[in-house]
Amino acid sequence: PSETEQARGQHFGSNLIFSTDKRHTDPQKYEPIAWSVDAKEYGRFLTDVFHLWVSQDVGKVFISNFEQALTQYLGNPSPNCIHAKKCGSSYAVEANGDVYFCDHIAYPESKLGNVFETSLHEMSLNHELQFNKESRLSMRCKQCQYLSLCNGGCPKHRYLSDTGEYENVLCDGYFYFFSSVQKYLQAMTTLLAHGYPASYVMQALDGPLILTPSNKR
């Protein structure tokens, strides 16, 4: 690959969660370097914060990761593009008017157009440049019990593994998190389905929860 392609591949694999090892020559096969956040540790971090939240802050403090997980557990689309089924719902507009379908992957090949030349509606109809998350899901993703909650994560966090499939560098962390909080999501879903606030889950942690018609929402 050219120097430009190598630089773009390096940038594609770099973000606030992890960075990549420049020693690789194939930009699609960059791997996280040693000081990057470990996927499992990231999952433990999310889980630890969730346990604090579910024990005392449900309905008081709103954390997008947890609200999004509950929303999806209820069968609704993810409000967060990272765990949505498709990309392209959050455009990025630069100062010169250039529009990209995502601020994580704002490269020339993902440019949709310019607001001074084309309307956003017209750009939204341009499917040629949309990144299809579902078409690049690995077999591991497709067979995962938490696919409906994760949807493979953000494509920018994926790398081409030795198996020839695109794996998400945070996969183990997401799996740890979703498997750890599933019973709480189920409890809140049950409460909401019967007309009670999700916050009642906090009371259930202290002992048997007695529900009556008078304390419904």
mmCIF file of C-alpha atoms in Angstrom:
data_model
loop_
_atom_site.group_PDB
_atom_site.id
_atom_site.type_symbol
_atom_site.label_atom_id
_atom_site.label_comp_id
_atom_site.label_asym_id
_atom_site.label_seq_id
_atom_site.Cartn_x
_atom_site.Cartn_y
_atom_site.Cartn_z
ATOM 1 C CA PRO A 1 0.000 0.000 0.000
ATOM 2 C CA SER A 2 1.032 3.594 -0.540
ATOM 3 C CA GLU A 3 2.133 5.844 2.335
ATOM 4 C CA THR A 4 -1.267 7.548 2.184
ATOM 5 C CA GLU A 5 -3.075 4.218 2.422
ATOM 6 C CA GLN A 6 -0.860 3.127 5.290
ATOM 7 C CA ALA A 7 -1.507 6.375 7.153
ATOM 8 C CA ARG A 8 -5.229 6.035 6.566
ATOM 9 C CA GLY A 9 -5.176 2.448 7.770
ATOM 10 C CA GLN A 10 -3.309 3.507 10.888
ATOM 11 C CA HIS A 11 -5.805 6.305 11.542
ATOM 12 C CA PHE A 12 -8.702 3.941 10.921
ATOM 13 C CA GLY A 13 -7.470 1.725 13.732
ATOM 14 C CA SER A 14 -6.729 4.489 16.231
ATOM 15 C CA ASN A 15 -9.177 5.960 18.699
ATOM 16 C CA LEU A 16 -9.543 6.809 22.374
ATOM 17 C CA ILE A 17 -10.029 3.162 23.302
ATOM 18 C CA PHE A 18 -7.011 1.610 21.642
ATOM 19 C CA SER A 19 -4.127 2.411 19.311
ATOM 20 C CA THR A 20 -2.341 0.202 16.823
ATOM 21 C CA ASP A 21 1.101 -1.204 16.243
ATOM 22 C CA LYS A 22 2.807 0.539 13.309
ATOM 23 C CA ARG A 23 5.161 -2.369 12.688
ATOM 24 C CA HIS A 24 2.558 -4.128 10.559
ATOM 25 C CA THR A 25 2.725 -3.395 6.831
ATOM 26 C CA ASP A 26 -0.901 -4.206 6.034
ATOM 27 C CA PRO A 27 -3.091 -1.310 7.285
ATOM 28 C CA GLN A 28 -6.060 -3.660 7.703
ATOM 29 C CA LYS A 29 -4.132 -5.975 10.030
ATOM 30 C CA TYR A 30 -2.999 -3.468 12.623
ATOM 31 C CA GLU A 31 -3.366 -4.774 16.145
ATOM 32 C CA PRO A 32 -3.714 -2.916 19.464
ATOM 33 C CA ILE A 33 -0.382 -2.033 21.039
ATOM 34 C CA ALA A 34 0.572 -3.015 24.566
ATOM 35 C CA TRP A 35 -0.650 0.098 26.394
ATOM 36 C CA SER A 36 -4.122 -0.041 24.864
ATOM 37 C CA VAL A 37 -7.136 -0.701 27.068
ATOM 38 C CA ASP A 38 -7.651 -4.442 27.438
ATOM 39 C CA ALA A 39 -11.066 -5.525 26.138
ATOM 40 C CA LYS A 40 -11.911 -7.613 29.193
ATOM 41 C CA GLU A 41 -10.831 -4.798 31.516
ATOM 42 C CA TYR A 42 -13.075 -2.415 29.585
ATOM 43 C CA GLY A 43 -15.953 -4.831 30.125
ATOM 44 C CA ARG A 44 -15.184 -5.053 33.837
ATOM 45 C CA PHE A 45 -15.105 -1.266 34.066
ATOM 46 C CA LEU A 46 -18.552 -0.973 32.463
ATOM 47 C CA THR A 47 -19.876 -3.722 34.725
ATOM 48 C CA ASP A 48 -18.478 -2.161 37.905
ATOM 49 C CA VAL A 49 -20.064 1.184 37.061
ATOM 50 C CA PHE A 50 -23.327 -0.562 36.152
ATOM 51 C CA HIS A 51 -23.473 -2.276 39.549
ATOM 52 C CA LEU A 52 -23.103 1.089 41.274
ATOM 53 C CA TRP A 53 -25.786 2.571 39.038
ATOM 54 C CA VAL A 54 -28.291 -0.277 39.394
ATOM 55 C CA SER A 55 -27.957 -0.261 43.177
ATOM 56 C CA GLN A 56 -28.610 3.432 43.780
ATOM 57 C CA ASP A 57 -28.963 5.635 40.699
ATOM 58 C CA VAL A 58 -31.567 4.158 38.304
ATOM 59 C CA GLY A 59 -33.930 6.971 37.337
ATOM 60 C CA LYS A 60 -31.607 9.569 38.875
ATOM 61 C CA VAL A 61 -28.416 9.338 36.837
ATOM 62 C CA PHE A 62 -28.610 8.563 33.126
ATOM 63 C CA ILE A 63 -25.646 6.763 31.540
ATOM 64 C CA SER A 64 -25.955 6.250 27.799
ATOM 65 C CA ASN A 65 -24.332 2.796 27.722
ATOM 66 C CA PHE A 66 -26.872 1.447 30.203
ATOM 67 C CA GLU A 67 -29.897 3.297 28.827
ATOM 68 C CA GLN A 68 -29.032 2.010 25.368
ATOM 69 C CA ALA A 69 -28.657 -1.576 26.610
ATOM 70 C CA LEU A 70 -32.055 -1.448 28.337
ATOM 71 C CA THR A 71 -33.664 0.156 25.295
ATOM 72 C CA GLN A 72 -32.431 -2.682 23.093
ATOM 73 C CA TYR A 73 -33.374 -5.324 25.642
ATOM 74 C CA LEU A 74 -36.911 -3.973 25.388
ATOM 75 C CA GLY A 75 -36.750 -4.702 21.664
ATOM 76 C CA ASN A 76 -36.205 -1.142 20.450
ATOM 77 C CA PRO A 77 -33.463 0.119 18.105
ATOM 78 C CA SER A 78 -30.283 1.351 19.734
ATOM 79 C CA PRO A 79 -30.154 5.148 20.154
ATOM 80 C CA ASN A 80 -26.371 4.810 20.011
ATOM 81 C CA CYS A 81 -24.836 4.238 16.570
ATOM 82 C CA ILE A 82 -22.098 2.008 18.028
ATOM 83 C CA HIS A 83 -24.579 -0.746 18.821
ATOM 84 C CA ALA A 84 -27.131 0.036 16.121
ATOM 85 C CA LYS A 85 -27.691 -2.435 13.285
ATOM 86 C CA LYS A 86 -26.623 0.046 10.628
ATOM 87 C CA CYS A 87 -24.228 2.973 10.315
ATOM 88 C CA GLY A 88 -24.976 6.360 8.835
ATOM 89 C CA SER A 89 -27.505 7.869 11.234
ATOM 90 C CA SER A 90 -25.133 10.526 12.605
ATOM 91 C CA TYR A 91 -23.559 12.663 9.917
ATOM 92 C CA ALA A 92 -20.375 14.659 10.386
ATOM 93 C CA VAL A 93 -20.196 18.085 8.719
ATOM 94 C CA GLU A 94 -16.860 19.868 8.340
ATOM 95 C CA ALA A 95 -16.319 23.624 8.240
ATOM 96 C CA ASN A 96 -16.127 23.623 4.435
ATOM 97 C CA GLY A 97 -19.503 21.882 4.167
ATOM 98 C CA ASP A 98 -18.210 18.388 3.414
ATOM 99 C CA VAL A 99 -20.483 15.698 4.840
ATOM 100 C CA TYR A 100 -19.492 12.208 5.957
ATOM 101 C CA PHE A 101 -21.826 9.457 7.117
ATOM 102 C CA CYS A 102 -19.877 9.093 10.367
ATOM 103 C CA ASP A 103 -17.437 11.201 12.375
ATOM 104 C CA HIS A 104 -15.446 8.064 13.215
ATOM 105 C CA ILE A 105 -14.657 7.318 9.584
ATOM 106 C CA ALA A 106 -14.381 10.713 7.892
ATOM 107 C CA TYR A 107 -12.193 9.755 4.944
ATOM 108 C CA PRO A 108 -12.384 10.839 1.285
ATOM 109 C CA GLU A 109 -13.973 7.535 0.268
ATOM 110 C CA SER A 110 -16.776 7.984 2.810
ATOM 111 C CA LYS A 111 -17.656 11.538 1.781
ATOM 112 C CA LEU A 112 -21.349 11.886 0.905
ATOM 113 C CA GLY A 113 -21.201 15.365 -0.568
ATOM 114 C CA ASN A 114 -21.187 19.023 0.385
ATOM 115 C CA VAL A 115 -24.093 20.938 1.950
ATOM 116 C CA PHE A 116 -23.435 23.865 -0.395
ATOM 117 C CA GLU A 117 -23.979 21.614 -3.399
ATOM 118 C CA THR A 118 -26.363 18.852 -2.294
ATOM 119 C CA SER A 119 -29.159 18.625 0.263
ATOM 120 C CA LEU A 120 -28.803 16.297 3.237
ATOM 121 C CA HIS A 121 -31.883 14.437 2.029
ATOM 122 C CA GLU A 122 -30.237 13.688 -1.316
ATOM 123 C CA MET A 123 -27.070 12.576 0.440
ATOM 124 C CA SER A 124 -29.055 10.247 2.676
ATOM 125 C CA LEU A 125 -30.191 8.407 -0.449
ATOM 126 C CA ASN A 126 -26.609 7.691 -1.486
ATOM 127 C CA HIS A 127 -26.225 4.106 -0.274
ATOM 128 C CA GLU A 128 -23.094 3.418 -2.297
ATOM 129 C CA LEU A 129 -20.834 4.899 0.356
ATOM 130 C CA GLN A 130 -22.690 3.594 3.382
ATOM 131 C CA PHE A 131 -20.712 1.127 5.474
ATOM 132 C CA ASN A 132 -22.726 -2.062 5.818
ATOM 133 C CA LYS A 133 -22.029 -3.325 9.346
ATOM 134 C CA GLU A 134 -24.039 -6.500 8.919
ATOM 135 C CA SER A 135 -22.204 -7.680 5.804
ATOM 136 C CA ARG A 136 -18.890 -7.770 7.673
ATOM 137 C CA LEU A 137 -19.988 -9.514 10.848
ATOM 138 C CA SER A 138 -17.712 -12.407 11.756
ATOM 139 C CA MET A 139 -19.112 -15.877 12.361
ATOM 140 C CA ARG A 140 -18.363 -15.337 16.048
ATOM 141 C CA CYS A 141 -20.651 -12.291 16.009
ATOM 142 C CA LYS A 142 -23.411 -14.012 14.083
ATOM 143 C CA GLN A 143 -23.495 -16.883 16.572
ATOM 144 C CA CYS A 144 -23.240 -14.695 19.685
ATOM 145 C CA GLN A 145 -26.207 -14.664 22.053
ATOM 146 C CA TYR A 146 -25.772 -10.918 22.545
ATOM 147 C CA LEU A 147 -25.748 -9.945 18.870
ATOM 148 C CA SER A 148 -29.085 -8.130 19.257
ATOM 149 C CA LEU A 149 -27.519 -5.906 21.939
ATOM 150 C CA CYS A 150 -24.075 -5.436 20.417
ATOM 151 C CA ASN A 151 -24.528 -5.698 16.634
ATOM 152 C CA GLY A 152 -20.793 -6.020 16.208
ATOM 153 C CA GLY A 153 -19.972 -2.640 17.748
ATOM 154 C CA CYS A 154 -18.430 0.219 15.775
ATOM 155 C CA PRO A 155 -16.762 -0.784 12.476
ATOM 156 C CA LYS A 156 -13.842 1.468 13.371
ATOM 157 C CA HIS A 157 -13.027 -0.846 16.268
ATOM 158 C CA ARG A 158 -12.736 -3.852 13.946
ATOM 159 C CA TYR A 159 -9.574 -5.351 12.535
ATOM 160 C CA LEU A 160 -8.895 -8.099 10.019
ATOM 161 C CA SER A 161 -7.967 -11.128 12.115
ATOM 162 C CA ASP A 162 -5.828 -14.106 11.162
ATOM 163 C CA THR A 163 -9.031 -15.991 10.356
ATOM 164 C CA GLY A 164 -9.754 -13.531 7.554
ATOM 165 C CA GLU A 165 -12.790 -12.107 9.351
ATOM 166 C CA TYR A 166 -13.335 -8.669 10.862
ATOM 167 C CA GLU A 167 -13.252 -8.897 14.656
ATOM 168 C CA ASN A 168 -14.079 -6.111 17.105
ATOM 169 C CA VAL A 169 -11.161 -5.384 19.404
ATOM 170 C CA LEU A 170 -13.623 -4.828 22.283
ATOM 171 C CA CYS A 171 -15.615 -8.026 21.695
ATOM 172 C CA ASP A 172 -14.544 -9.803 24.896
ATOM 173 C CA GLY A 173 -15.371 -6.697 26.910
ATOM 174 C CA TYR A 174 -18.821 -6.326 25.400
ATOM 175 C CA PHE A 175 -19.548 -10.012 26.011
ATOM 176 C CA TYR A 176 -18.445 -9.741 29.633
ATOM 177 C CA PHE A 177 -20.591 -6.658 30.188
ATOM 178 C CA PHE A 178 -23.783 -7.951 28.563
ATOM 179 C CA SER A 179 -23.518 -11.361 30.244
ATOM 180 C CA SER A 180 -22.954 -9.695 33.635
ATOM 181 C CA VAL A 181 -25.906 -7.300 33.460
ATOM 182 C CA GLN A 182 -28.454 -9.438 31.617
ATOM 183 C CA LYS A 183 -30.377 -10.445 34.760
ATOM 184 C CA TYR A 184 -30.768 -6.789 35.759
ATOM 185 C CA LEU A 185 -31.939 -5.823 32.276
ATOM 186 C CA GLN A 186 -34.460 -8.667 32.427
ATOM 187 C CA ALA A 187 -35.704 -7.517 35.834
ATOM 188 C CA MET A 188 -36.165 -3.928 34.642
ATOM 189 C CA THR A 189 -37.875 -5.137 31.481
ATOM 190 C CA THR A 190 -40.329 -7.175 33.574
ATOM 191 C CA LEU A 191 -41.045 -4.201 35.833
ATOM 192 C CA LEU A 192 -41.729 -1.909 32.874
ATOM 193 C CA ALA A 193 -43.915 -4.539 31.180
ATOM 194 C CA HIS A 194 -46.163 -4.620 34.260
ATOM 195 C CA GLY A 195 -46.371 -0.853 34.573
ATOM 196 C CA TYR A 196 -43.787 -0.307 37.303
ATOM 197 C CA PRO A 197 -40.756 2.026 37.144
ATOM 198 C CA ALA A 198 -37.434 0.424 36.238
ATOM 199 C CA SER A 199 -36.004 2.099 39.341
ATOM 200 C CA TYR A 200 -37.821 -0.479 41.499
ATOM 201 C CA VAL A 201 -34.982 -2.836 40.631
ATOM 202 C CA MET A 202 -32.959 -1.041 43.322
ATOM 203 C CA GLN A 203 -35.430 -2.147 45.991
ATOM 204 C CA ALA A 204 -35.340 -5.717 44.707
ATOM 205 C CA LEU A 205 -31.602 -5.858 45.393
ATOM 206 C CA ASP A 206 -32.285 -5.449 49.120
ATOM 207 C CA GLY A 207 -34.808 -8.282 49.385
ATOM 208 C CA PRO A 208 -38.186 -9.491 48.085
ATOM 209 C CA LEU A 209 -39.997 -6.743 46.182
ATOM 210 C CA ILE A 210 -43.707 -6.461 46.945
ATOM 211 C CA LEU A 211 -45.602 -4.870 44.063
ATOM 212 C CA THR A 212 -49.110 -3.467 44.419
ATOM 213 C CA PRO A 213 -51.398 -1.571 42.008
ATOM 214 C CA SER A 214 -50.889 1.586 44.077
ATOM 215 C CA ASN A 215 -47.178 1.860 43.305
ATOM 216 C CA LYS A 216 -47.438 1.536 39.558
ATOM 217 C CA ARG A 217 -46.236 4.380 37.367
#
